[in-house]
Every structure is written in C-alpha cells, then in structure tokens.
Amino acid sequence: MTPLSPEEFLLIAQQHCAARGARLTELRQQVLGLVLARGGVVKAYQVLTDLQAARGPAAPPTVYRALDFLVEQGLLHRVDALNGYIACQHLECQHHGLLLVCETCNDVTEIDATDSLDQLSAAAARAGFQPRRQDVLLTGLCQSCRQPS
Amino acid sequence: MTPLSPEEFLLIAQQHCAARGARLTELRQQVLGLVLARGGVVKAYQVLTDLQAARGPAAPPTVYRALDFLVEQGLLHRVDALNGYIACQHLECQHHGLLLVCETCNDVTEIDATDSLDQLSAAAARAGFQPRRQDVLLTGLCQSCRQPS
DNA sequence: GACGATTTGTTACAGTATAACATCACATCG
DNA sequence: CGATGTGATGTTATACTGTAACAAATCGTC
C-alpha cells in the first residue's frame, strides 16, 4: 500500500473530477498541490501562506473555497478535531475511510473500515437519521506514540 | 427514555465526579448548569455571555477550562463539527454514544451505538491504534429535515 | 458578441481558542 | 499554626479560524 506520489495523486484527481463533471481549475489544483507538498494534516492558513509565496497576494476566502471544493469532491478529508485537511489516502479504491488522529503527535492515518462504518450508518438509520458520506474520526494514540519504553 | 431534568443531571454529575475523584467545583457546576439551561448544542461564547450575566466579569479561558473539564469527565460531549458542546444524553447508562448532527437544523441527537463503535475501535486496534473513549459523530439529515413533502 | 453561471479577488470582520502569568483556595505535613 | 505544594481561577492580551458581502474576471453557450 504505497502512498501515491503527488504527481499520481494530481493525475487521478483530474480524472476523478472530470468523471464527476467538476472543474478542477488551476487554482484548485494548485491548492491541492500545496496540501500534498506539505503532507499530513495541513491547516488552511498554512496553505494560504504557501499560496501567497507561490502566487503573490491572496486572502483567506480563496483557500477556504478551494479546500471546500476539494473536500466536496472527496480528494481531501477535513479533520474537524484539528481544524485541518488531509489528502484522501485511498483515492483509488471505493472506500469508507476512518481517520485515526493521534492526540500526541497529531498524525492522522486513514484506514479502510467500510464494514464498521456501514454498521454505524445502519444504526443511525434506525434512529431515522440519514447520514451523508462523511469522514469519521477517532482520536487516541498511534502505534509510535504508545511505546512503553 | 425521558431526558433528565437539569436538577437530576446535576445530581448525577455530582456523584459521577465524586466517584472519579474529580472536583466538580462551584464554577464548573455553574457552567454545566448554563449548558443544561440552554439545551442542545451550546457554544463557548454563549456560555461566557450567560456566565457574565450571572456572575459579572469573566473571560474566555474561564469557560473553556470548565468546558474542557466537563468533557473530560464525560458529562458533556464536544461537537467538533459545530464548535459546540452538548450534555451527554445517556449519563445513567454505560454507553458509547454516537452523535448525529443534522446539517440542516444543526440539531444533535445521541444514540447508543456501543456495538458498532466497539467494532470501529477494533478496526482501529488492528491498525495498531489505541482509541480513547471519545465522541464519534455523523453528519446528515435528521428525520424532521428530510420530509419530502 | 451577449448572456448567464461559476469562479476568483478583495475588504472587512466575526467567531473560536490559547499562552502566559498572577492570584487564590485548599489539603497536607512538619 | 504556618509553610508548602497543587490545582483552580482570574486577567490580559493575542493568535488562530472562518465567513459575509460585493466586485471583477472567466467560461461555456447561444
């Protein structure tokens, strides 16, 4: 399960958007590239800084709109617990991702947990609730951070 | 499943904290009371306003600290998606709560989904991740908001 | 080229949260 | 009793996150 390179990711993103009739404009692609370049969880204002470095003046709404779009398309996940964004780590496969947020190192890992998440949705449905495809996240300790040594 | 009255809730909260060796101080109790008084999802700055009305000058850290404590004790849930807090709706029973956040009316319902959530934890554990007891939330449409009529 | 719809730019501001340090309350122990 | 340590609260200032509202540019279509 080698992670995609930024180049591969951008390529797939293109196809992904084309297939959905969504316009992956220059700006949106650039923002996506900046997120990928940093790697891991990225904050909106980090992207803003990078964007300003790359293109001159830019304001918050510019990056928030691009990030919203990318989340909408499923290319990025929003990590509410950290007010951040992270590239989808299972773009190729159809999946329901579960985001594992380490509360020590703030690293985020995405695992495929389609079955469990479907169960969760079913439980919600029994309560009359109609879930929208959405990122579910758990916080806790990642493997590296719970070494007893 | 009648919801607890604020009085009942506060009483149980007392016992709950005592049992855990945590100090439910006057301030913390007051903050909890203000959340219960408003009902539903409450924002920190709403609590701040109410607290100022009730006790005179107060600053953000005062309420954030109290809210953090109450979340820590499991009396409140933090609703990341809304930057808000809501009283635990299953205080009496041992449960793993699943928060259902309606993206139309912003109402939050808490259902018991212990089984599904245990599955989720198990999936995380298989990835070497150790989840902490934590609120999981799904966004979507509540029953009232998806009336086709 | 005119038009409507979407995207982007820009300004200004609203809302959320914490760092850092001072002070206070309280339990414990010598 | 007073010293002392710990946790809780007060206080100031500031950092971080996000959006409303409107203007300008871009793109596809007729």
mmCIF file of C-alpha atoms (C1' of nucleotides) in Angstrom:
data_model
loop_
_atom_site.group_PDB
_atom_site.id
_atom_site.type_symbol
_atom_site.label_atom_id
_atom_site.label_comp_id
_atom_site.label_asym_id
_atom_site.label_seq_id
_atom_site.Cartn_x
_atom_site.Cartn_y
_atom_site.Cartn_z
ATOM 1 C CA MET A 1 0.000 0.000 0.000
ATOM 2 C CA THR A 2 2.478 2.599 -1.172
ATOM 3 C CA PRO A 3 1.013 6.047 -0.898
ATOM 4 C CA LEU A 4 0.502 7.891 -4.125
ATOM 5 C CA SER A 5 3.066 10.429 -5.178
ATOM 6 C CA PRO A 6 1.772 13.982 -5.562
ATOM 7 C CA GLU A 7 2.021 13.588 -9.319
ATOM 8 C CA GLU A 8 -0.005 10.409 -9.324
ATOM 9 C CA PHE A 9 -2.494 11.965 -6.973
ATOM 10 C CA LEU A 10 -2.996 15.010 -9.139
ATOM 11 C CA LEU A 11 -3.485 12.836 -12.174
ATOM 12 C CA ILE A 12 -6.126 10.748 -10.505
ATOM 13 C CA ALA A 13 -7.725 13.897 -9.145
ATOM 14 C CA GLN A 14 -8.067 15.194 -12.676
ATOM 15 C CA GLN A 15 -9.847 12.066 -13.838
ATOM 16 C CA HIS A 16 -11.912 11.955 -10.688
ATOM 17 C CA CYS A 17 -13.216 15.471 -11.217
ATOM 18 C CA ALA A 18 -13.714 15.023 -14.915
ATOM 19 C CA ALA A 19 -15.785 11.931 -14.262
ATOM 20 C CA ARG A 20 -17.942 13.896 -11.857
ATOM 21 C CA GLY A 21 -18.301 16.897 -14.092
ATOM 22 C CA ALA A 22 -16.461 19.094 -11.610
ATOM 23 C CA ARG A 23 -13.934 21.682 -12.672
ATOM 24 C CA LEU A 24 -10.518 21.185 -11.162
ATOM 25 C CA THR A 25 -9.313 24.649 -12.035
ATOM 26 C CA GLU A 26 -5.753 25.896 -11.953
ATOM 27 C CA LEU A 27 -6.231 27.412 -8.516
ATOM 28 C CA ARG A 28 -7.855 24.334 -7.043
ATOM 29 C CA GLN A 29 -5.166 22.148 -8.458
ATOM 30 C CA GLN A 30 -2.517 24.436 -7.051
ATOM 31 C CA VAL A 31 -4.094 24.332 -3.613
ATOM 32 C CA LEU A 32 -4.301 20.569 -3.788
ATOM 33 C CA GLY A 33 -0.649 20.503 -4.782
ATOM 34 C CA LEU A 34 0.297 22.616 -1.790
ATOM 35 C CA VAL A 35 -1.531 20.285 0.569
ATOM 36 C CA LEU A 36 0.186 17.290 -0.957
ATOM 37 C CA ALA A 37 3.548 19.028 -0.805
ATOM 38 C CA ARG A 38 3.294 19.553 2.916
ATOM 39 C CA GLY A 39 1.897 16.111 3.567
ATOM 40 C CA GLY A 40 -0.121 15.015 6.552
ATOM 41 C CA VAL A 41 -2.586 17.360 8.179
ATOM 42 C CA VAL A 42 -2.433 20.847 6.778
ATOM 43 C CA LYS A 43 -4.079 23.984 8.083
ATOM 44 C CA ALA A 44 -5.882 26.490 5.900
ATOM 45 C CA TYR A 45 -3.560 29.287 6.865
ATOM 46 C CA GLN A 46 -0.520 27.221 6.041
ATOM 47 C CA VAL A 47 -1.929 26.754 2.585
ATOM 48 C CA LEU A 48 -2.625 30.460 2.449
ATOM 49 C CA THR A 49 0.978 31.263 3.305
ATOM 50 C CA ASP A 50 2.264 28.834 0.696
ATOM 51 C CA LEU A 51 -0.124 30.167 -1.886
ATOM 52 C CA GLN A 52 0.981 33.714 -1.237
ATOM 53 C CA ALA A 53 4.586 32.627 -1.582
ATOM 54 C CA ALA A 54 3.785 30.990 -4.885
ATOM 55 C CA ARG A 55 1.423 33.474 -6.456
ATOM 56 C CA GLY A 56 1.530 36.770 -4.598
ATOM 57 C CA PRO A 57 -1.373 38.303 -2.694
ATOM 58 C CA ALA A 58 -4.204 36.005 -1.666
ATOM 59 C CA ALA A 59 -6.886 36.164 1.001
ATOM 60 C CA PRO A 60 -8.458 33.535 3.251
ATOM 61 C CA PRO A 61 -11.642 33.024 1.231
ATOM 62 C CA THR A 62 -9.566 31.974 -1.736
ATOM 63 C CA VAL A 63 -8.086 28.995 0.043
ATOM 64 C CA TYR A 64 -11.180 28.118 2.030
ATOM 65 C CA ARG A 65 -13.213 27.931 -1.139
ATOM 66 C CA ALA A 66 -10.673 25.737 -2.830
ATOM 67 C CA LEU A 67 -10.392 23.480 0.202
ATOM 68 C CA ASP A 68 -14.170 23.204 0.450
ATOM 69 C CA PHE A 69 -14.311 22.180 -3.160
ATOM 70 C CA LEU A 70 -11.628 19.542 -2.721
ATOM 71 C CA VAL A 71 -13.375 18.104 0.305
ATOM 72 C CA GLU A 72 -16.646 18.113 -1.586
ATOM 73 C CA GLN A 73 -15.019 16.059 -4.310
ATOM 74 C CA GLY A 74 -13.594 13.608 -1.814
ATOM 75 C CA LEU A 75 -9.997 14.450 -2.647
ATOM 76 C CA LEU A 76 -9.323 15.849 0.807
ATOM 77 C CA HIS A 77 -10.743 14.995 4.181
ATOM 78 C CA ARG A 78 -11.494 17.627 6.721
ATOM 79 C CA VAL A 79 -10.125 16.777 10.154
ATOM 80 C CA ASP A 80 -12.502 18.615 12.442
ATOM 81 C CA ALA A 81 -10.631 17.730 15.585
ATOM 82 C CA LEU A 82 -7.579 19.576 14.306
ATOM 83 C CA ASN A 83 -9.153 22.211 12.086
ATOM 84 C CA GLY A 84 -7.126 20.743 9.289
ATOM 85 C CA TYR A 85 -7.216 18.943 5.997
ATOM 86 C CA ILE A 86 -5.529 15.819 4.734
ATOM 87 C CA ALA A 87 -5.338 14.161 1.349
ATOM 88 C CA CYS A 88 -7.522 11.108 0.979
ATOM 89 C CA GLN A 89 -5.292 8.118 1.406
ATOM 90 C CA HIS A 90 -7.462 5.688 -0.510
ATOM 91 C CA LEU A 91 -8.345 7.619 -3.593
ATOM 92 C CA GLU A 92 -8.109 4.683 -5.978
ATOM 93 C CA CYS A 93 -10.395 2.315 -4.159
ATOM 94 C CA GLN A 94 -14.006 2.810 -3.261
ATOM 95 C CA HIS A 95 -13.882 3.027 0.473
ATOM 96 C CA HIS A 96 -15.309 4.435 3.610
ATOM 97 C CA GLY A 97 -12.361 5.897 5.382
ATOM 98 C CA LEU A 98 -11.849 6.068 9.099
ATOM 99 C CA LEU A 99 -9.431 8.725 10.254
ATOM 100 C CA LEU A 100 -7.280 7.889 13.242
ATOM 101 C CA VAL A 101 -5.990 11.030 14.911
ATOM 102 C CA CYS A 102 -3.125 10.656 17.354
ATOM 103 C CA GLU A 103 -3.551 13.071 20.198
ATOM 104 C CA THR A 104 0.141 13.058 20.958
ATOM 105 C CA CYS A 105 1.807 13.573 17.613
ATOM 106 C CA ASN A 106 -1.280 14.796 15.727
ATOM 107 C CA ASP A 107 -0.548 12.425 12.922
ATOM 108 C CA VAL A 108 -3.538 11.152 11.016
ATOM 109 C CA THR A 109 -3.848 7.756 9.423
ATOM 110 C CA GLU A 110 -6.708 6.688 7.255
ATOM 111 C CA ILE A 111 -7.814 3.096 7.280
ATOM 112 C CA ASP A 112 -10.478 1.356 5.321
ATOM 113 C CA ALA A 113 -13.282 0.472 7.680
ATOM 114 C CA THR A 114 -16.131 0.171 5.268
ATOM 115 C CA ASP A 115 -17.866 -2.615 7.140
ATOM 116 C CA SER A 116 -17.815 -0.965 10.545
ATOM 117 C CA LEU A 117 -18.837 2.346 9.073
ATOM 118 C CA ASP A 118 -21.726 0.762 7.262
ATOM 119 C CA GLN A 119 -22.854 -0.667 10.569
ATOM 120 C CA LEU A 120 -22.635 2.756 12.077
ATOM 121 C CA SER A 121 -24.734 4.193 9.296
ATOM 122 C CA ALA A 122 -27.253 1.453 9.784
ATOM 123 C CA ALA A 123 -27.513 2.285 13.477
ATOM 124 C CA ALA A 124 -28.093 5.909 12.575
ATOM 125 C CA ALA A 125 -30.704 4.948 10.010
ATOM 126 C CA ARG A 126 -32.606 3.016 12.646
ATOM 127 C CA ALA A 127 -32.880 6.296 14.523
ATOM 128 C CA GLY A 128 -34.444 7.934 11.474
ATOM 129 C CA PHE A 129 -31.229 9.666 10.562
ATOM 130 C CA GLN A 130 -29.861 9.771 7.061
ATOM 131 C CA PRO A 131 -26.072 10.040 7.178
ATOM 132 C CA ARG A 132 -24.168 11.783 4.446
ATOM 133 C CA ARG A 133 -20.910 10.286 3.195
ATOM 134 C CA GLN A 134 -18.544 11.801 5.615
ATOM 135 C CA ASP A 135 -15.302 11.345 7.400
ATOM 136 C CA VAL A 136 -15.487 9.662 10.751
ATOM 137 C CA LEU A 137 -12.627 10.111 13.102
ATOM 138 C CA LEU A 138 -11.308 8.542 16.226
ATOM 139 C CA THR A 139 -8.729 10.079 18.481
ATOM 140 C CA GLY A 140 -6.268 8.119 20.533
ATOM 141 C CA LEU A 141 -2.682 7.007 20.428
ATOM 142 C CA CYS A 142 -0.893 5.838 17.346
ATOM 143 C CA GLN A 143 1.485 2.926 17.420
ATOM 144 C CA SER A 144 4.625 5.036 17.667
ATOM 145 C CA CYS A 145 3.260 7.146 20.493
ATOM 146 C CA ARG A 146 2.294 4.321 22.799
ATOM 147 C CA GLN A 147 5.672 2.668 23.037
ATOM 148 C CA PRO A 148 6.013 1.839 26.739
ATOM 149 C CA SER A 149 9.792 2.144 26.615
ATOM 150 C CA MET B 1 -36.290 7.413 27.503
ATOM 151 C CA THR B 2 -37.244 10.675 29.135
ATOM 152 C CA PRO B 3 -34.313 13.052 29.213
ATOM 153 C CA LEU B 4 -33.003 14.010 32.601
ATOM 154 C CA SER B 5 -34.047 17.305 34.089
ATOM 155 C CA PRO B 6 -31.223 19.724 34.808
ATOM 156 C CA GLU B 7 -31.636 19.019 38.505
ATOM 157 C CA GLU B 8 -31.379 15.289 38.024
ATOM 158 C CA PHE B 9 -28.442 15.780 35.739
ATOM 159 C CA LEU B 10 -26.551 17.926 38.210
ATOM 160 C CA LEU B 11 -27.162 15.410 40.939
ATOM 161 C CA ILE B 12 -25.828 12.556 38.900
ATOM 162 C CA ALA B 13 -22.915 14.721 37.816
ATOM 163 C CA GLN B 14 -22.017 15.246 41.464
ATOM 164 C CA GLN B 15 -21.945 11.537 42.143
ATOM 165 C CA HIS B 16 -20.152 10.862 38.902
ATOM 166 C CA CYS B 17 -17.337 13.246 39.747
ATOM 167 C CA ALA B 18 -17.118 12.165 43.349
ATOM 168 C CA ALA B 19 -16.774 8.570 42.230
ATOM 169 C CA ARG B 20 -13.934 9.560 39.946
ATOM 170 C CA GLY B 21 -12.187 11.742 42.471
ATOM 171 C CA ALA B 22 -12.759 14.824 40.372
ATOM 172 C CA ARG B 23 -13.749 18.152 41.862
ATOM 173 C CA LEU B 24 -16.987 19.490 40.498
ATOM 174 C CA THR B 25 -16.411 22.987 41.802
ATOM 175 C CA GLU B 26 -18.953 25.750 42.073
ATOM 176 C CA LEU B 27 -17.805 27.297 38.819
ATOM 177 C CA ARG B 28 -17.821 24.037 36.917
ATOM 178 C CA GLN B 29 -21.241 23.220 38.227
ATOM 179 C CA GLN B 30 -22.476 26.638 37.231
ATOM 180 C CA VAL B 31 -21.114 26.254 33.722
ATOM 181 C CA LEU B 32 -22.733 22.851 33.451
ATOM 182 C CA GLY B 33 -25.980 24.380 34.639
ATOM 183 C CA LEU B 34 -25.800 27.053 31.974
ATOM 184 C CA VAL B 35 -25.285 24.469 29.256
ATOM 185 C CA LEU B 36 -28.236 22.466 30.528
ATOM 186 C CA ALA B 37 -30.347 25.592 30.763
ATOM 187 C CA ARG B 38 -29.870 26.396 27.113
ATOM 188 C CA GLY B 39 -30.275 22.810 25.995
ATOM 189 C CA GLY B 40 -28.995 21.302 22.768
ATOM 190 C CA VAL B 41 -25.702 22.372 21.300
ATOM 191 C CA VAL B 42 -24.197 25.321 23.100
ATOM 192 C CA LYS B 43 -21.250 27.462 22.083
ATOM 193 C CA ALA B 44 -18.499 28.512 24.435
ATOM 194 C CA TYR B 45 -19.204 32.175 23.933
ATOM 195 C CA GLN B 46 -22.869 31.682 24.692
ATOM 196 C CA VAL B 47 -21.852 30.175 27.979
ATOM 197 C CA LEU B 48 -19.483 33.065 28.506
ATOM 198 C CA THR B 49 -22.272 35.562 27.970
ATOM 199 C CA ASP B 50 -24.560 33.722 30.341
ATOM 200 C CA LEU B 51 -21.829 33.418 32.920
ATOM 201 C CA GLN B 52 -21.127 37.126 32.756
ATOM 202 C CA ALA B 53 -24.819 37.842 33.197
ATOM 203 C CA ALA B 54 -24.908 35.588 36.228
ATOM 204 C CA ARG B 55 -21.637 36.450 37.926
ATOM 205 C CA GLY B 56 -20.166 39.608 36.455
ATOM 206 C CA PRO B 57 -16.879 39.819 34.577
ATOM 207 C CA ALA B 58 -15.480 36.618 33.132
ATOM 208 C CA ALA B 59 -13.057 35.831 30.338
ATOM 209 C CA PRO B 60 -12.877 33.077 27.713
ATOM 210 C CA PRO B 61 -10.337 30.877 29.491
ATOM 211 C CA THR B 62 -12.674 30.573 32.428
ATOM 212 C CA VAL B 63 -15.378 28.888 30.402
ATOM 213 C CA TYR B 64 -13.057 26.934 28.155
ATOM 214 C CA ARG B 65 -11.378 25.404 31.162
ATOM 215 C CA ALA B 66 -14.658 24.486 32.734
ATOM 216 C CA LEU B 67 -15.969 23.028 29.483
ATOM 217 C CA ASP B 68 -12.785 21.025 28.988
ATOM 218 C CA PHE B 69 -13.159 19.598 32.445
ATOM 219 C CA LEU B 70 -16.773 18.637 31.868
ATOM 220 C CA VAL B 71 -15.916 16.943 28.596
ATOM 221 C CA GLU B 72 -13.042 15.150 30.297
ATOM 222 C CA GLN B 73 -15.478 13.796 32.856
ATOM 223 C CA GLY B 74 -17.876 12.646 30.174
ATOM 224 C CA LEU B 75 -20.636 14.980 31.298
ATOM 225 C CA LEU B 76 -20.552 16.952 28.082
ATOM 226 C CA HIS B 77 -19.695 15.957 24.558
ATOM 227 C CA ARG B 78 -17.757 18.221 22.307
ATOM 228 C CA VAL B 79 -19.317 18.565 18.876
ATOM 229 C CA ASP B 80 -16.317 19.336 16.718
ATOM 230 C CA ALA B 81 -18.327 19.834 13.580
ATOM 231 C CA LEU B 82 -20.198 22.718 15.205
ATOM 232 C CA ASN B 83 -17.603 24.045 17.625
ATOM 233 C CA GLY B 84 -20.095 23.342 20.349
ATOM 234 C CA TYR B 85 -20.909 21.308 23.409
ATOM 235 C CA ILE B 86 -23.883 19.201 24.374
ATOM 236 C CA ALA B 87 -24.851 17.427 27.551
ATOM 237 C CA CYS B 88 -24.389 13.669 27.473
ATOM 238 C CA GLN B 89 -27.776 12.178 26.768
ATOM 239 C CA HIS B 90 -27.063 8.800 28.298
ATOM 240 C CA LEU B 91 -25.389 9.666 31.546
ATOM 241 C CA GLU B 92 -27.025 6.949 33.593
ATOM 242 C CA CYS B 93 -26.175 4.006 31.399
ATOM 243 C CA GLN B 94 -22.777 2.806 30.394
ATOM 244 C CA HIS B 95 -22.720 3.559 26.728
ATOM 245 C CA HIS B 96 -20.730 4.522 23.737
ATOM 246 C CA GLY B 97 -22.585 7.408 22.265
ATOM 247 C CA LEU B 98 -22.876 8.243 18.621
ATOM 248 C CA LEU B 99 -23.717 11.850 17.872
ATOM 249 C CA LEU B 100 -25.937 12.501 14.896
ATOM 250 C CA VAL B 101 -25.562 16.044 13.664
ATOM 251 C CA CYS B 102 -28.204 17.351 11.279
ATOM 252 C CA GLU B 103 -26.617 19.614 8.727
ATOM 253 C CA THR B 104 -29.859 21.427 8.094
ATOM 254 C CA CYS B 105 -31.181 22.254 11.543
ATOM 255 C CA ASN B 106 -27.921 21.669 13.453
ATOM 256 C CA ASP B 107 -29.742 19.586 15.998
ATOM 257 C CA VAL B 108 -27.736 16.855 17.635
ATOM 258 C CA THR B 109 -29.108 13.529 18.790
ATOM 259 C CA GLU B 110 -27.123 10.998 20.710
ATOM 260 C CA ILE B 111 -27.861 7.345 20.215
ATOM 261 C CA ASP B 112 -26.381 4.326 21.863
ATOM 262 C CA ALA B 113 -24.273 2.518 19.305
ATOM 263 C CA THR B 114 -21.997 0.594 21.581
ATOM 264 C CA ASP B 115 -21.746 -2.414 19.310
ATOM 265 C CA SER B 116 -20.899 -0.528 16.147
ATOM 266 C CA LEU B 117 -18.475 1.690 17.974
ATOM 267 C CA ASP B 118 -16.735 -1.292 19.509
ATOM 268 C CA GLN B 119 -16.327 -2.667 16.007
ATOM 269 C CA LEU B 120 -14.853 0.620 14.938
ATOM 270 C CA SER B 121 -12.407 0.528 17.815
ATOM 271 C CA ALA B 122 -11.460 -2.992 16.932
ATOM 272 C CA ALA B 123 -10.727 -1.956 13.366
ATOM 273 C CA ALA B 124 -8.549 0.848 14.688
ATOM 274 C CA ALA B 125 -6.782 -1.520 17.049
ATOM 275 C CA ARG B 126 -5.931 -3.813 14.147
ATOM 276 C CA ALA B 127 -4.062 -0.856 12.696
ATOM 277 C CA GLY B 128 -2.049 -0.503 15.887
ATOM 278 C CA PHE B 129 -4.090 2.413 17.068
ATOM 279 C CA GLN B 130 -5.371 2.729 20.591
ATOM 280 C CA PRO B 131 -8.580 4.768 20.609
ATOM 281 C CA ARG B 132 -9.528 6.874 23.573
ATOM 282 C CA ARG B 133 -13.137 6.977 24.689
ATOM 283 C CA GLN B 134 -14.374 9.715 22.534
ATOM 284 C CA ASP B 135 -17.377 11.082 20.795
ATOM 285 C CA VAL B 136 -17.928 9.895 17.290
ATOM 286 C CA LEU B 137 -20.185 11.902 15.094
ATOM 287 C CA LEU B 138 -22.013 11.528 11.857
ATOM 288 C CA THR B 139 -23.496 14.370 9.893
ATOM 289 C CA GLY B 140 -26.541 14.065 7.715
ATOM 290 C CA LEU B 141 -30.242 14.752 7.810
ATOM 291 C CA CYS B 142 -32.447 14.196 10.797
ATOM 292 C CA GLN B 143 -35.903 12.774 10.462
ATOM 293 C CA SER B 144 -37.660 16.129 10.592
ATOM 294 C CA CYS B 145 -35.421 17.666 7.974
ATOM 295 C CA ARG B 146 -35.830 15.014 5.314
ATOM 296 C CA GLN B 147 -39.589 15.166 4.990
ATOM 297 C CA PRO B 148 -40.160 15.007 1.243
ATOM 298 C CA SER B 149 -43.389 16.965 1.452
ATOM 299 C "C1'" DG C 1 -20.619 39.363 -29.006
ATOM 300 C "C1'" DA C 2 -24.272 38.972 -25.399
ATOM 301 C "C1'" DC C 3 -25.767 36.400 -21.715
ATOM 302 C "C1'" DG C 4 -25.948 33.572 -17.500
ATOM 303 C "C1'" DA C 5 -23.476 30.871 -14.385
ATOM 304 C "C1'" DT C 6 -19.444 29.785 -11.963
ATOM 305 C "C1'" DT C 7 -15.084 31.083 -10.210
ATOM 306 C "C1'" DT C 8 -11.920 34.234 -8.215
ATOM 307 C "C1'" DG C 9 -10.480 38.684 -5.975
ATOM 308 C "C1'" DT C 10 -10.900 41.897 -2.100
ATOM 309 C "C1'" DT C 11 -12.197 44.087 2.112
ATOM 310 C "C1'" DA C 12 -13.656 43.786 6.352
ATOM 311 C "C1'" DC C 13 -14.985 41.469 10.182
ATOM 312 C "C1'" DA C 14 -16.968 37.702 13.194
ATOM 313 C "C1'" DG C 15 -16.140 33.749 15.850
ATOM 314 C "C1'" DT C 16 -13.061 30.393 18.286
ATOM 315 C "C1'" DA C 17 -9.310 29.399 21.273
ATOM 316 C "C1'" DT C 18 -4.995 29.671 23.938
ATOM 317 C "C1'" DA C 19 -0.482 31.481 26.007
ATOM 318 C "C1'" DA C 20 1.329 33.392 29.863
ATOM 319 C "C1'" DC C 21 1.353 34.981 34.154
ATOM 320 C "C1'" DA C 22 -0.925 36.449 38.666
ATOM 321 C "C1'" DT C 23 -3.721 35.149 42.368
ATOM 322 C "C1'" DC C 24 -6.454 32.355 45.211
ATOM 323 C "C1'" DA C 25 -8.209 28.123 47.695
ATOM 324 C "C1'" DC C 26 -7.273 24.096 49.809
ATOM 325 C "C1'" DA C 27 -5.124 19.919 51.652
ATOM 326 C "C1'" DT C 28 -1.107 18.053 53.897
ATOM 327 C "C1'" DC C 29 2.702 17.819 56.750
ATOM 328 C "C1'" DG C 30 6.204 19.086 59.904
ATOM 329 C "C1'" DC D 1 -0.079 27.017 63.455
ATOM 330 C "C1'" DG D 2 2.399 28.236 59.361
ATOM 331 C "C1'" DA D 3 4.966 26.533 55.314
ATOM 332 C "C1'" DT D 4 4.419 24.475 51.153
ATOM 333 C "C1'" DG D 5 2.754 22.331 47.066
ATOM 334 C "C1'" DT D 6 -1.027 21.522 43.956
ATOM 335 C "C1'" DG D 7 -4.823 22.579 41.499
ATOM 336 C "C1'" DA D 8 -8.333 26.102 40.295
ATOM 337 C "C1'" DT D 9 -9.469 30.611 38.907
ATOM 338 C "C1'" DG D 10 -8.685 35.445 37.335
ATOM 339 C "C1'" DT D 11 -6.775 38.599 33.828
ATOM 340 C "C1'" DT D 12 -4.677 40.478 29.805
ATOM 341 C "C1'" DA D 13 -3.520 40.125 25.501
ATOM 342 C "C1'" DT D 14 -3.282 37.925 21.304
ATOM 343 C "C1'" DA D 15 -3.376 34.122 17.946
ATOM 344 C "C1'" DC D 16 -5.974 31.328 15.066
ATOM 345 C "C1'" DT D 17 -10.068 30.021 12.236
ATOM 346 C "C1'" DG D 18 -13.682 31.160 9.210
ATOM 347 C "C1'" DT D 19 -17.243 33.868 6.563
ATOM 348 C "C1'" DA D 20 -20.327 37.758 4.687
ATOM 349 C "C1'" DA D 21 -20.771 40.690 1.045
ATOM 350 C "C1'" DC D 22 -19.777 42.623 -3.033
ATOM 351 C "C1'" DA D 23 -16.710 43.403 -7.269
ATOM 352 C "C1'" DA D 24 -14.311 41.625 -11.086
ATOM 353 C "C1'" DA D 25 -12.949 38.130 -14.146
ATOM 354 C "C1'" DT D 26 -13.640 33.756 -16.658
ATOM 355 C "C1'" DC D 27 -16.017 30.227 -19.223
ATOM 356 C "C1'" DG D 28 -19.380 27.929 -21.968
ATOM 357 C "C1'" DT D 29 -23.400 28.605 -24.870
ATOM 358 C "C1'" DC D 30 -26.444 30.637 -27.848
#
